[in-house]
Amino acid sequence: MENNKKEIKFPKGFLWGTSTSAYQIEGGITNDWSEWEKSEARSKKLKKNGKNPADYICGNGCSSYNRYKEDLDLAVSLNTNSIRIGIEWARIQPDKDVWDVEAINHYRDILREAKKRNLKTAVTLWHWTNPTWVTDEGGWAKKCAIEYYLGYVDFVIENLGGEIDYWITLNEPLIHVFNGYIRGIFPPAKNNIFKAFKAFNNLAEAHKRAYEKIHNYFPDAMVGITALINDFEPARPWLIPEKILANIFHYFWNHKFLKKIKNDMDYAGLDYYFHDRIVWYPPFRKNLNKKTTDLGWEIYPQGMYRAIKYLSGFNKPIIIMENGLADSADSRRAEFIKEHLSYVHKAIAEGADVRGYFHWSLLDNFEWALGWSPKFGLFAVDRSTFARTKRASADVYAEICKNNKVDI
Ligand code: BGC
């Protein structure tokens, strides 16, 4: 058996990291999400579905706003050389004319502490949440959101710019548009396709102008977004309607936003979670689901390879900014990481310029509309004491990061 063991090495200088976002871990944030999740309408809906609304409130998060040094130490204990964190617009600009110096100093401190620990920093400026005053004025469906966002970006550039290695202007803009304006399951909880189109275009423009601004200050900056790329494939490639449908889904879900910003990105940020085997009849997806996560999401590592192949078409370096699973028993995570990385490696061996892998997530965190039950962390977090406990898979990931290779 020993002879069958394979060792796959990653390029020198490969970025190994973990990913988090501000709202999902910090705690104590007031923004459009915090207000929406506490709203009467939301609680009623949850109760109607037999859920306890308290399990769907972010509240103190993982208390990472207070425990950030501990979290950075956890990242170091994994032998990672990078970290992706988010900063919260609503903290920095709680009102239109209010800039919170303490908050920006706090983020500077986090980034400097990361640097002290030799961690490269990837920083998300916007991960779906907005200050309430922005949402009250119509959110991303209104053009003014672009100007407001750019004001915030200016402030971040001036105050934190020197500490940021990889800029993520927007995290998965399409998810905000789709869940916030079409499905209505994220704030602003609309079902309005026209507003969805406006938000889509405004987000694209906001990115382009932020890209330009950041480059005015830092010509060599690495600026991009993260895109959730789903691996769509026809269930039966010989069945023309399924082939066409898979292409349509791919175009609207994966390609359309990137096509708009393709000249304004220095790298392609990839978030990979989903494989979609497309059939011609509703609900259009029929996965084989041989292996799934706690959320029933199919585990399909080959899709990572195809997502990388697709992004290679943009001729930019690729950084995997998110990949992970909900696995409270930690029975699948180690295997999941290794298998996905072996497909990352296969793509690299065939010439893809992949520069890094950030695992989602460092901690069990607040999983948006799904609340607290999904466990995505390499470290479990006790909901009342906030104590962090390492899961066994974290040791496997730490070995990989230390040796810059995977043994399979
Ligand atoms: C998001 C994260 C989320 C993760 C798992 C990604 O699409 O950026 O915020 O926790 O998926 O669902």
XYZ file of C-alpha atoms and ligand atoms in Angstrom:
420
model
C 0.000 0.000 0.000
C 2.859 2.307 0.958
C 3.917 2.401 -2.694
C 0.599 3.880 -3.683
C 1.252 6.953 -1.544
C 1.625 10.120 -3.541
C 3.161 13.382 -2.495
C 2.031 16.544 -4.164
C 4.123 19.627 -3.771
C 2.898 23.184 -4.183
C 4.873 26.027 -5.749
C 7.336 27.933 -3.603
C 5.712 30.896 -1.887
C 2.227 29.400 -2.137
C -0.180 31.248 0.165
C -1.734 29.063 2.840
C -4.428 30.654 4.898
C -7.818 30.690 6.536
C -10.761 32.943 5.746
C -13.286 34.739 7.901
C -15.565 37.741 7.509
C -16.167 40.559 9.969
C -19.870 40.127 10.634
C -19.678 36.374 11.001
C -17.139 36.411 13.840
C -16.611 39.826 15.433
C -19.780 40.279 17.468
C -21.398 43.506 18.616
C -21.947 44.972 15.148
C -24.928 47.141 14.242
C -25.639 47.053 10.507
C -28.460 46.184 8.121
C -28.085 42.457 8.916
C -28.208 42.895 12.681
C -31.369 44.975 12.355
C -33.029 42.669 9.851
C -32.332 39.467 11.777
C -34.034 40.917 14.847
C -37.031 42.223 12.931
C -40.571 41.148 13.739
C -41.116 39.823 10.210
C -38.035 37.604 10.328
C -38.780 36.183 13.781
C -42.329 35.404 12.759
C -41.156 33.547 9.667
C -38.616 31.505 11.651
C -41.154 30.607 14.331
C -43.631 29.581 11.667
C -41.009 27.151 10.353
C -40.490 25.731 13.839
C -37.164 27.484 14.376
C -35.893 29.359 17.390
C -35.096 32.946 16.294
C -32.302 33.157 18.878
C -30.315 30.616 16.824
C -30.424 33.034 13.901
C -29.048 36.116 15.599
C -25.371 36.868 15.256
C -25.148 38.868 18.503
C -21.712 38.453 20.047
C -20.485 36.380 17.130
C -17.316 34.552 18.158
C -16.280 37.637 20.111
C -13.378 37.978 17.695
C -13.413 41.762 17.997
C -11.970 41.153 21.466
C -10.129 37.931 20.774
C -8.367 38.821 17.542
C -4.887 38.219 18.931
C -5.914 34.769 20.036
C -7.388 34.123 16.578
C -4.191 35.263 14.884
C -2.268 32.906 17.145
C -4.564 30.100 16.046
C -3.767 30.927 12.441
C -0.059 30.768 13.276
C -0.547 27.435 15.038
C -1.794 26.083 11.697
C 1.504 27.095 10.056
C -0.388 29.337 7.666
C 1.529 32.214 6.118
C -1.529 34.351 5.288
C -4.909 35.286 6.645
C -8.095 36.621 5.122
C -10.111 38.886 7.387
C -12.974 41.277 6.812
C -13.494 44.821 7.939
C -16.921 46.157 8.730
C -18.064 49.285 6.929
C -20.780 49.952 9.540
C -18.212 50.106 12.331
C -15.982 52.488 10.436
C -18.772 54.737 9.188
C -21.724 54.251 11.538
C -23.415 57.326 10.100
C -23.043 59.291 6.900
C -20.800 61.927 8.477
C -19.338 59.894 11.278
C -15.959 58.194 10.941
C -15.036 56.045 13.858
C -11.357 56.527 14.574
C -11.315 53.893 17.265
C -12.684 51.302 14.856
C -10.173 52.074 12.121
C -7.346 52.002 14.672
C -8.615 48.654 15.835
C -8.388 47.222 12.320
C -4.928 48.727 11.888
C -3.922 46.942 15.037
C -5.263 43.610 13.760
C -3.368 43.975 10.507
C -0.153 44.970 12.261
C -0.496 42.074 14.671
C -0.938 39.806 11.642
C 2.244 41.225 10.107
C 4.132 40.712 13.371
C 3.211 37.059 13.039
C 4.482 36.970 9.450
C 1.003 36.588 8.022
C 0.219 38.171 4.666
C -3.115 39.952 4.767
C -6.069 39.522 2.431
C -8.728 42.019 3.416
C -12.399 42.014 2.437
C -13.872 45.513 2.375
C -17.473 44.405 1.860
C -18.993 41.027 2.659
C -22.716 41.662 2.039
C -23.386 43.893 5.049
C -24.050 47.621 4.890
C -24.409 50.415 7.405
C -28.119 50.886 8.160
C -28.097 54.424 6.752
C -26.963 53.092 3.361
C -29.748 50.515 3.306
C -32.280 53.109 4.475
C -31.428 55.161 1.406
C -32.157 52.203 -0.865
C -28.957 50.145 -0.574
C -27.198 48.868 -3.672
C -30.254 49.281 -5.855
C -29.511 53.010 -5.697
C -26.600 54.710 -7.434
C -25.740 56.687 -4.288
C -24.489 53.450 -2.697
C -21.541 53.600 -5.106
C -20.459 57.026 -3.883
C -20.937 56.069 -0.251
C -18.922 52.903 -0.713
C -16.134 54.822 -2.459
C -15.989 57.281 0.444
C -15.471 54.336 2.764
C -12.837 52.867 0.435
C -10.952 56.196 0.478
C -10.910 56.170 4.249
C -9.633 52.601 4.322
C -6.946 53.350 1.739
C -5.667 56.307 3.737
C -5.736 54.540 7.065
C -5.023 50.890 6.385
C -3.708 50.754 2.838
C -0.088 50.084 3.772
C -1.047 46.983 5.753
C -3.074 45.240 3.045
C -1.448 42.718 0.709
C -4.529 41.478 -1.164
C -7.567 43.690 -1.525
C -10.990 42.123 -1.869
C -13.299 44.978 -2.753
C -16.430 42.793 -2.778
C -17.196 39.292 -1.607
C -19.481 37.337 -3.955
C -21.583 40.304 -5.099
C -23.994 38.011 -6.899
C -25.051 36.317 -3.664
C -26.061 39.653 -2.187
C -28.045 40.420 -5.324
C -29.662 37.009 -5.584
C -30.464 36.423 -1.926
C -31.182 40.051 -1.083
C -33.180 41.161 -4.124
C -34.578 38.014 -5.735
C -35.050 35.331 -3.075
C -35.527 37.835 -0.260
C -33.678 35.735 2.309
C -30.931 38.283 3.057
C -31.516 41.959 3.797
C -32.924 44.082 2.215
C -35.229 41.036 1.684
C -36.756 42.119 -1.630
C -38.231 40.097 -4.457
C -37.624 42.526 -7.239
C -35.764 41.609 -10.396
C -35.417 45.243 -11.533
C -33.759 46.235 -8.292
C -31.608 43.136 -8.591
C -30.295 44.307 -11.973
C -29.593 47.749 -10.615
C -27.747 46.364 -7.608
C -25.743 44.065 -9.884
C -24.628 46.950 -12.103
C -23.959 49.286 -9.195
C -21.784 46.715 -7.475
C -19.794 46.179 -10.664
C -19.260 49.899 -11.058
C -18.329 50.270 -7.384
C -15.680 47.606 -7.824
C -14.221 49.203 -10.944
C -13.938 52.602 -9.341
C -12.541 51.192 -6.109
C -9.989 49.306 -8.203
C -8.897 52.546 -9.807
C -8.740 54.417 -6.510
C -6.639 51.777 -4.803
C -4.261 51.740 -7.748
C -3.921 55.523 -7.638
C -2.460 55.203 -4.171
C -0.738 51.857 -4.558
C 0.151 51.149 -8.193
C 1.358 47.630 -7.384
C -1.629 46.653 -5.253
C -3.276 43.277 -5.831
C -6.974 44.057 -6.109
C -9.863 41.755 -6.936
C -13.159 40.350 -5.789
C -14.113 36.879 -4.660
C -16.449 35.042 -7.004
C -18.528 32.049 -6.026
C -17.936 29.748 -8.970
C -20.300 26.794 -9.194
C -19.351 23.825 -11.306
C -22.323 23.464 -13.638
C -22.472 20.427 -15.873
C -25.256 18.824 -17.856
C -26.449 15.595 -16.212
C -26.482 14.094 -19.713
C -24.029 15.892 -21.995
C -25.710 14.366 -25.061
C -29.062 15.929 -24.121
C -29.054 19.320 -25.821
C -31.534 21.085 -23.465
C -29.441 20.115 -20.446
C -26.285 21.247 -22.149
C -27.828 24.584 -23.043
C -29.244 25.079 -19.565
C -25.901 24.302 -17.924
C -24.303 26.915 -20.184
C -26.958 29.479 -19.317
C -26.500 28.929 -15.593
C -22.766 29.153 -15.988
C -23.057 32.375 -17.946
C -25.339 34.203 -15.526
C -24.015 32.806 -12.276
C -20.277 32.574 -12.921
C -19.415 34.685 -15.882
C -21.528 37.803 -16.265
C -20.137 39.794 -13.338
C -16.541 38.773 -14.007
C -16.924 39.684 -17.656
C -17.893 43.202 -16.611
C -14.846 43.679 -14.381
C -12.299 41.549 -16.204
C -10.025 44.486 -16.981
C -10.151 45.670 -13.399
C -8.773 42.788 -11.438
C -5.206 41.808 -10.630
C -6.136 38.306 -9.576
C -9.209 36.123 -9.713
C -10.511 35.259 -6.246
C -12.224 31.877 -6.216
C -14.754 30.643 -3.653
C -15.663 27.055 -4.449
C -18.411 25.089 -2.695
C -20.933 23.826 -5.241
C -21.309 21.346 -8.039
C -24.572 21.544 -9.993
C -25.560 18.646 -12.213
C -28.184 20.209 -14.421
C -31.346 18.477 -15.632
C -33.924 20.062 -17.933
C -36.839 19.909 -15.443
C -37.348 21.840 -12.178
C -35.611 22.338 -9.856
C -32.971 21.825 -12.609
C -30.353 20.352 -10.285
C -29.991 16.650 -9.658
C -26.727 15.828 -7.956
C -25.648 12.291 -7.264
C -24.735 13.314 -3.712
C -22.499 10.349 -3.048
C -20.886 12.392 -0.297
C -22.419 15.464 1.309
C -21.715 17.980 4.065
C -23.907 18.543 7.140
C -25.860 21.007 5.001
C -26.498 18.395 2.304
C -24.132 20.162 -0.111
C -22.481 17.668 -2.416
C -18.759 17.126 -1.846
C -17.349 17.245 -5.342
C -13.637 18.102 -5.444
C -13.351 17.653 -9.235
C -15.418 20.828 -9.505
C -12.555 22.789 -7.961
C -10.380 21.748 -10.882
C -12.972 22.842 -13.409
C -13.549 26.150 -11.618
C -9.812 26.836 -11.799
C -9.729 25.891 -15.482
C -12.553 28.320 -16.147
C -10.892 31.182 -14.239
C -7.597 30.536 -16.032
C -9.316 31.984 -19.075
C -8.993 35.459 -17.534
C -5.198 35.178 -17.636
C -4.778 36.419 -14.094
C -3.297 34.712 -11.068
C -5.934 32.762 -9.162
C -6.264 32.742 -5.393
C -8.664 30.336 -3.741
C -10.180 32.633 -1.165
C -12.725 30.164 0.227
C -13.334 26.441 0.257
C -14.687 24.438 3.158
C -17.603 22.520 4.585
C -20.032 22.251 7.462
C -18.914 19.133 9.333
C -19.665 19.208 13.042
C -18.334 15.672 13.628
C -15.155 16.563 11.717
C -15.455 13.216 9.976
C -14.977 14.516 6.423
C -12.940 17.733 6.690
C -9.406 16.320 6.476
C -10.273 14.214 3.434
C -12.166 17.116 1.913
C -9.142 19.401 2.166
C -6.761 16.834 0.727
C -9.018 15.918 -2.168
C -9.713 19.505 -3.111
C -6.030 20.315 -2.914
C -5.145 17.396 -5.119
C -7.396 18.892 -7.798
C -5.849 22.318 -7.239
C -2.502 20.685 -7.787
C -3.650 18.914 -10.926
C -4.685 22.272 -12.386
C -1.334 23.813 -11.397
C 0.537 20.907 -12.968
C -1.336 21.639 -16.189
C -0.245 25.262 -16.097
C -2.857 27.109 -14.024
C -1.383 30.019 -12.074
C -2.878 29.334 -8.648
C -1.145 31.329 -5.931
C -2.909 30.318 -2.743
C -5.576 28.465 -0.794
C -7.553 29.947 2.098
C -9.713 27.489 3.998
C -13.180 28.543 5.093
C -13.083 28.813 7.980
C -10.778 29.362 10.922
C -13.716 29.261 13.368
C -17.266 28.018 13.644
C -19.057 31.189 12.745
C -22.439 32.738 12.103
C -23.653 31.202 8.853
C -25.955 34.008 7.701
C -29.523 32.898 6.973
C -28.671 29.415 8.314
C -27.737 30.766 11.731
C -25.410 29.080 14.166
C -25.908 25.378 13.494
C -23.474 24.796 10.572
C -19.928 24.166 11.815
C -17.371 25.324 9.271
C -14.434 25.804 11.648
C -11.031 24.223 11.907
C -11.614 25.369 15.480
C -14.916 24.825 17.270
C -16.210 27.777 19.262
C -18.198 27.384 22.478
C -21.296 29.570 22.111
C -21.300 30.744 25.716
C -17.636 30.956 26.732
C -16.208 31.596 23.216
C -13.461 29.088 24.006
C -11.825 27.787 20.843
C -11.099 24.060 20.519
C -9.013 22.605 17.745
C -10.611 19.947 15.570
C -8.453 16.991 14.454
C -8.601 18.090 10.801
C -6.795 21.289 11.793
C -3.681 19.203 12.449
C -3.916 17.723 8.973
C -4.208 21.184 7.454
C -1.311 22.418 9.610
C 0.919 19.624 8.275
C 0.038 20.579 4.715
C 0.799 24.246 5.328
C 4.055 23.445 7.101
C 5.393 21.185 4.353
C 3.819 22.945 1.373
C 2.670 19.544 0.216
C -0.124 17.040 0.581
C 0.356 13.333 1.116
C -2.432 11.318 -0.417
C -19.496 33.138 1.977
C -19.290 32.915 3.464
C -20.091 31.720 3.928
C -19.632 30.505 3.147
C -20.288 29.198 3.547
C -19.439 31.863 1.181
O -20.201 31.956 0.051
O -18.605 34.116 1.500
O -19.635 34.086 4.148
O -19.990 31.514 5.314
O -19.924 30.726 1.802
O -21.625 29.208 3.203
